[in-house]
């Protein structure tokens, strides 16, 4: 199992002195981040979809083997609420193709008020072109059914495992031959850090669920005060001590990277 461990975003002012040396220009932050981590989850696309040129610029500032997950636009998930997904998905994938071989999974984080709808989910997942991995993070309890699990599995879409306060808030289903895990807030001091015991439990869960040949993406979303940076480093160390392979930007096997050919639509 190859673990790609990183954080949800990289542009946080309070990470100065934690990850970025004081005085480092903001436009150099991603390159400095990529010196330390093999992946990042780009949350900018959720609020406003960047242009293909912006994605290409991020590609140029990261090393070979680095993967950028992309959080799908809220226009698709929160405004359209998965209705009429063809155009939003096309626009997202066309822009994100600027990442080239740095393109990682796409995350669909659903609104907490969106109840389960098998047809909407199935149609939306079917709009993504082959080769694009999609993780889905539902946040309403109505999604936890065997029918939903079957739809995800049919599309090889990963159920996004999620943790809040050091406890799973989703079923621990394996719905794809790869995995995706998000950490939102731990219980350790200072808040919202995670303790070593919690991180160890999660490393064990991943090892028990996916074989050594699988890719698993892990992102820490507890950005406050640089907690995500420190916890991502700690989690990588815990997993490595347990015998798991933790990806480094310059040491990712070619076969685990996203396809080098940009996604193109007819």
mmCIF file with all atom_site columns, N, CA, C and O in Angstrom, residues 10-20 26 29 191-192 222-230:
data_model
loop_
_atom_site.group_PDB
_atom_site.id
_atom_site.type_symbol
_atom_site.label_atom_id
_atom_site.label_alt_id
_atom_site.label_comp_id
_atom_site.label_asym_id
_atom_site.label_entity_id
_atom_site.label_seq_id
_atom_site.pdbx_PDB_ins_code
_atom_site.Cartn_x
_atom_site.Cartn_y
_atom_site.Cartn_z
_atom_site.occupancy
_atom_site.B_iso_or_equiv
_atom_site.pdbx_formal_charge
_atom_site.auth_seq_id
_atom_site.auth_comp_id
_atom_site.auth_asym_id
_atom_site.auth_atom_id
_atom_site.pdbx_PDB_model_num
ATOM 1  N N  . UNK A 1 10  ? -2.641 24.590 1.017  1.00 0.00 ? 10  UNK A N  1
ATOM 2  C CA . UNK A 1 10  ? -1.267 24.955 1.397  1.00 0.00 ? 10  UNK A CA 1
ATOM 3  C C  . UNK A 1 10  ? -1.104 26.450 1.631  1.00 0.00 ? 10  UNK A C  1
ATOM 4  O O  . UNK A 1 10  ? -0.065 26.886 2.092  1.00 0.00 ? 10  UNK A O  1
ATOM 5  N N  . UNK A 1 11  ? -2.144 27.250 1.370  1.00 0.00 ? 11  UNK A N  1
ATOM 6  C CA . UNK A 1 11  ? -2.008 28.702 1.424  1.00 0.00 ? 11  UNK A CA 1
ATOM 7  C C  . UNK A 1 11  ? -2.591 29.274 2.716  1.00 0.00 ? 11  UNK A C  1
ATOM 8  O O  . UNK A 1 11  ? -3.611 29.952 2.713  1.00 0.00 ? 11  UNK A O  1
ATOM 9  N N  . UNK A 1 12  ? -1.945 28.975 3.832  1.00 0.00 ? 12  UNK A N  1
ATOM 10 C CA . UNK A 1 12  ? -2.411 29.433 5.131  1.00 0.00 ? 12  UNK A CA 1
ATOM 11 C C  . UNK A 1 12  ? -1.351 30.323 5.771  1.00 0.00 ? 12  UNK A C  1
ATOM 12 O O  . UNK A 1 12  ? -0.201 29.914 5.945  1.00 0.00 ? 12  UNK A O  1
ATOM 13 N N  . UNK A 1 13  ? -1.749 31.529 6.129  1.00 0.00 ? 13  UNK A N  1
ATOM 14 C CA . UNK A 1 13  ? -0.792 32.480 6.690  1.00 0.00 ? 13  UNK A CA 1
ATOM 15 C C  . UNK A 1 13  ? -0.154 31.978 7.980  1.00 0.00 ? 13  UNK A C  1
ATOM 16 O O  . UNK A 1 13  ? 1.015  32.270 8.257  1.00 0.00 ? 13  UNK A O  1
ATOM 17 N N  . UNK A 1 14  ? -0.929 31.240 8.798  1.00 0.00 ? 14  UNK A N  1
ATOM 18 C CA . UNK A 1 14  ? -0.380 30.814 10.084 1.00 0.00 ? 14  UNK A CA 1
ATOM 19 C C  . UNK A 1 14  ? 0.546  29.611 9.954  1.00 0.00 ? 14  UNK A C  1
ATOM 20 O O  . UNK A 1 14  ? 1.006  29.079 10.964 1.00 0.00 ? 14  UNK A O  1
ATOM 21 N N  . UNK A 1 15  ? 0.846  29.189 8.723  1.00 0.00 ? 15  UNK A N  1
ATOM 22 C CA . UNK A 1 15  ? 1.863  28.160 8.518  1.00 0.00 ? 15  UNK A CA 1
ATOM 23 C C  . UNK A 1 15  ? 3.253  28.759 8.386  1.00 0.00 ? 15  UNK A C  1
ATOM 24 O O  . UNK A 1 15  ? 4.232  28.028 8.300  1.00 0.00 ? 15  UNK A O  1
ATOM 25 N N  . UNK A 1 16  ? 3.334  30.078 8.385  1.00 0.00 ? 16  UNK A N  1
ATOM 26 C CA . UNK A 1 16  ? 4.653  30.721 8.441  1.00 0.00 ? 16  UNK A CA 1
ATOM 27 C C  . UNK A 1 16  ? 5.326  30.357 9.761  1.00 0.00 ? 16  UNK A C  1
ATOM 28 O O  . UNK A 1 16  ? 4.728  30.473 10.823 1.00 0.00 ? 16  UNK A O  1
ATOM 29 N N  . UNK A 1 17  ? 6.543  29.905 9.673  1.00 0.00 ? 17  UNK A N  1
ATOM 30 C CA . UNK A 1 17  ? 7.245  29.471 10.869 1.00 0.00 ? 17  UNK A CA 1
ATOM 31 C C  . UNK A 1 17  ? 6.977  28.027 11.233 1.00 0.00 ? 17  UNK A C  1
ATOM 32 O O  . UNK A 1 17  ? 7.652  27.483 12.112 1.00 0.00 ? 17  UNK A O  1
ATOM 33 N N  . UNK A 1 18  ? 5.993  27.392 10.578 1.00 0.00 ? 18  UNK A N  1
ATOM 34 C CA . UNK A 1 18  ? 5.718  25.971 10.785 1.00 0.00 ? 18  UNK A CA 1
ATOM 35 C C  . UNK A 1 18  ? 6.223  25.178 9.589  1.00 0.00 ? 18  UNK A C  1
ATOM 36 O O  . UNK A 1 18  ? 7.016  24.248 9.721  1.00 0.00 ? 18  UNK A O  1
ATOM 37 N N  . UNK A 1 19  ? 5.777  25.571 8.400  1.00 0.00 ? 19  UNK A N  1
ATOM 38 C CA . UNK A 1 19  ? 6.228  24.926 7.165  1.00 0.00 ? 19  UNK A CA 1
ATOM 39 C C  . UNK A 1 19  ? 7.047  25.866 6.303  1.00 0.00 ? 19  UNK A C  1
ATOM 40 O O  . UNK A 1 19  ? 8.000  25.449 5.645  1.00 0.00 ? 19  UNK A O  1
ATOM 41 N N  . UNK A 1 20  ? 6.687  27.150 6.325  1.00 0.00 ? 20  UNK A N  1
ATOM 42 C CA . UNK A 1 20  ? 7.363  28.138 5.483  1.00 0.00 ? 20  UNK A CA 1
ATOM 43 C C  . UNK A 1 20  ? 8.227  29.046 6.339  1.00 0.00 ? 20  UNK A C  1
ATOM 44 O O  . UNK A 1 20  ? 7.769  29.574 7.361  1.00 0.00 ? 20  UNK A O  1
ATOM 45 N N  . UNK A 1 26  ? 4.780  34.211 -1.095 1.00 0.00 ? 26  UNK A N  1
ATOM 46 C CA . UNK A 1 26  ? 3.622  33.332 -1.201 1.00 0.00 ? 26  UNK A CA 1
ATOM 47 C C  . UNK A 1 26  ? 3.673  32.472 -2.462 1.00 0.00 ? 26  UNK A C  1
ATOM 48 O O  . UNK A 1 26  ? 3.256  31.310 -2.434 1.00 0.00 ? 26  UNK A O  1
ATOM 49 N N  . UNK A 1 29  ? 5.303  29.106 -1.968 1.00 0.00 ? 29  UNK A N  1
ATOM 50 C CA . UNK A 1 29  ? 4.830  28.205 -0.923 1.00 0.00 ? 29  UNK A CA 1
ATOM 51 C C  . UNK A 1 29  ? 4.570  26.800 -1.444 1.00 0.00 ? 29  UNK A C  1
ATOM 52 O O  . UNK A 1 29  ? 4.922  25.816 -0.789 1.00 0.00 ? 29  UNK A O  1
ATOM 53 N N  . UNK A 1 191 ? -5.592 21.949 20.357 1.00 0.00 ? 191 UNK A N  1
ATOM 54 C CA . UNK A 1 191 ? -6.635 21.714 19.356 1.00 0.00 ? 191 UNK A CA 1
ATOM 55 C C  . UNK A 1 191 ? -6.222 22.368 18.049 1.00 0.00 ? 191 UNK A C  1
ATOM 56 O O  . UNK A 1 191 ? -5.686 23.476 18.061 1.00 0.00 ? 191 UNK A O  1
ATOM 57 N N  . UNK A 1 192 ? -6.446 21.732 16.897 1.00 0.00 ? 192 UNK A N  1
ATOM 58 C CA . UNK A 1 192 ? -7.152 20.472 16.636 1.00 0.00 ? 192 UNK A CA 1
ATOM 59 C C  . UNK A 1 192 ? -6.199 19.326 16.276 1.00 0.00 ? 192 UNK A C  1
ATOM 60 O O  . UNK A 1 192 ? -6.429 18.589 15.330 1.00 0.00 ? 192 UNK A O  1
ATOM 61 N N  . UNK A 1 222 ? -7.216 19.841 9.308  1.00 0.00 ? 222 UNK A N  1
ATOM 62 C CA . UNK A 1 222 ? -7.175 20.619 10.555 1.00 0.00 ? 222 UNK A CA 1
ATOM 63 C C  . UNK A 1 222 ? -6.054 21.646 10.464 1.00 0.00 ? 222 UNK A C  1
ATOM 64 O O  . UNK A 1 222 ? -5.051 21.578 11.158 1.00 0.00 ? 222 UNK A O  1
ATOM 65 N N  . UNK A 1 223 ? -6.250 22.644 9.589  1.00 0.00 ? 223 UNK A N  1
ATOM 66 C CA . UNK A 1 223 ? -5.154 23.547 9.216  1.00 0.00 ? 223 UNK A CA 1
ATOM 67 C C  . UNK A 1 223 ? -4.766 24.529 10.312 1.00 0.00 ? 223 UNK A C  1
ATOM 68 O O  . UNK A 1 223 ? -3.662 25.091 10.274 1.00 0.00 ? 223 UNK A O  1
ATOM 69 N N  . UNK A 1 224 ? -5.626 24.768 11.285 1.00 0.00 ? 224 UNK A N  1
ATOM 70 C CA . UNK A 1 224 ? -5.402 25.821 12.277 1.00 0.00 ? 224 UNK A CA 1
ATOM 71 C C  . UNK A 1 224 ? -4.036 25.703 12.944 1.00 0.00 ? 224 UNK A C  1
ATOM 72 O O  . UNK A 1 224 ? -3.678 24.650 13.486 1.00 0.00 ? 224 UNK A O  1
ATOM 73 N N  . UNK A 1 225 ? -3.269 26.781 12.890 1.00 0.00 ? 225 UNK A N  1
ATOM 74 C CA . UNK A 1 225 ? -1.988 26.831 13.573 1.00 0.00 ? 225 UNK A CA 1
ATOM 75 C C  . UNK A 1 225 ? -0.944 25.862 13.057 1.00 0.00 ? 225 UNK A C  1
ATOM 76 O O  . UNK A 1 225 ? 0.042  25.594 13.736 1.00 0.00 ? 225 UNK A O  1
ATOM 77 N N  . UNK A 1 226 ? -1.152 25.336 11.858 1.00 0.00 ? 226 UNK A N  1
ATOM 78 C CA . UNK A 1 226 ? -0.194 24.377 11.312 1.00 0.00 ? 226 UNK A CA 1
ATOM 79 C C  . UNK A 1 226 ? -0.386 22.969 11.828 1.00 0.00 ? 226 UNK A C  1
ATOM 80 O O  . UNK A 1 226 ? 0.471  22.105 11.607 1.00 0.00 ? 226 UNK A O  1
ATOM 81 N N  . UNK A 1 227 ? -1.520 22.694 12.504 1.00 0.00 ? 227 UNK A N  1
ATOM 82 C CA . UNK A 1 227 ? -1.766 21.348 13.025 1.00 0.00 ? 227 UNK A CA 1
ATOM 83 C C  . UNK A 1 227 ? -1.738 20.315 11.913 1.00 0.00 ? 227 UNK A C  1
ATOM 84 O O  . UNK A 1 227 ? -1.217 19.198 12.083 1.00 0.00 ? 227 UNK A O  1
ATOM 85 N N  . UNK A 1 228 ? -2.298 20.654 10.755 1.00 0.00 ? 228 UNK A N  1
ATOM 86 C CA . UNK A 1 228 ? -2.340 19.699 9.639  1.00 0.00 ? 228 UNK A CA 1
ATOM 87 C C  . UNK A 1 228 ? -0.939 19.304 9.196  1.00 0.00 ? 228 UNK A C  1
ATOM 88 O O  . UNK A 1 228 ? -0.679 18.134 8.891  1.00 0.00 ? 228 UNK A O  1
ATOM 89 N N  . UNK A 1 229 ? -0.041 20.263 9.147  1.00 0.00 ? 229 UNK A N  1
ATOM 90 C CA . UNK A 1 229 ? 1.344  19.987 8.729  1.00 0.00 ? 229 UNK A CA 1
ATOM 91 C C  . UNK A 1 229 ? 1.997  19.013 9.709  1.00 0.00 ? 229 UNK A C  1
ATOM 92 O O  . UNK A 1 229 ? 2.584  17.992 9.309  1.00 0.00 ? 229 UNK A O  1
ATOM 93 N N  . UNK A 1 230 ? 1.897  19.316 10.981 1.00 0.00 ? 230 UNK A N  1
ATOM 94 C CA . UNK A 1 230 ? 2.548  18.489 11.996 1.00 0.00 ? 230 UNK A CA 1
ATOM 95 C C  . UNK A 1 230 ? 1.933  17.090 12.049 1.00 0.00 ? 230 UNK A C  1
ATOM 96 O O  . UNK A 1 230 ? 2.650  16.096 12.201 1.00 0.00 ? 230 UNK A O  1
#
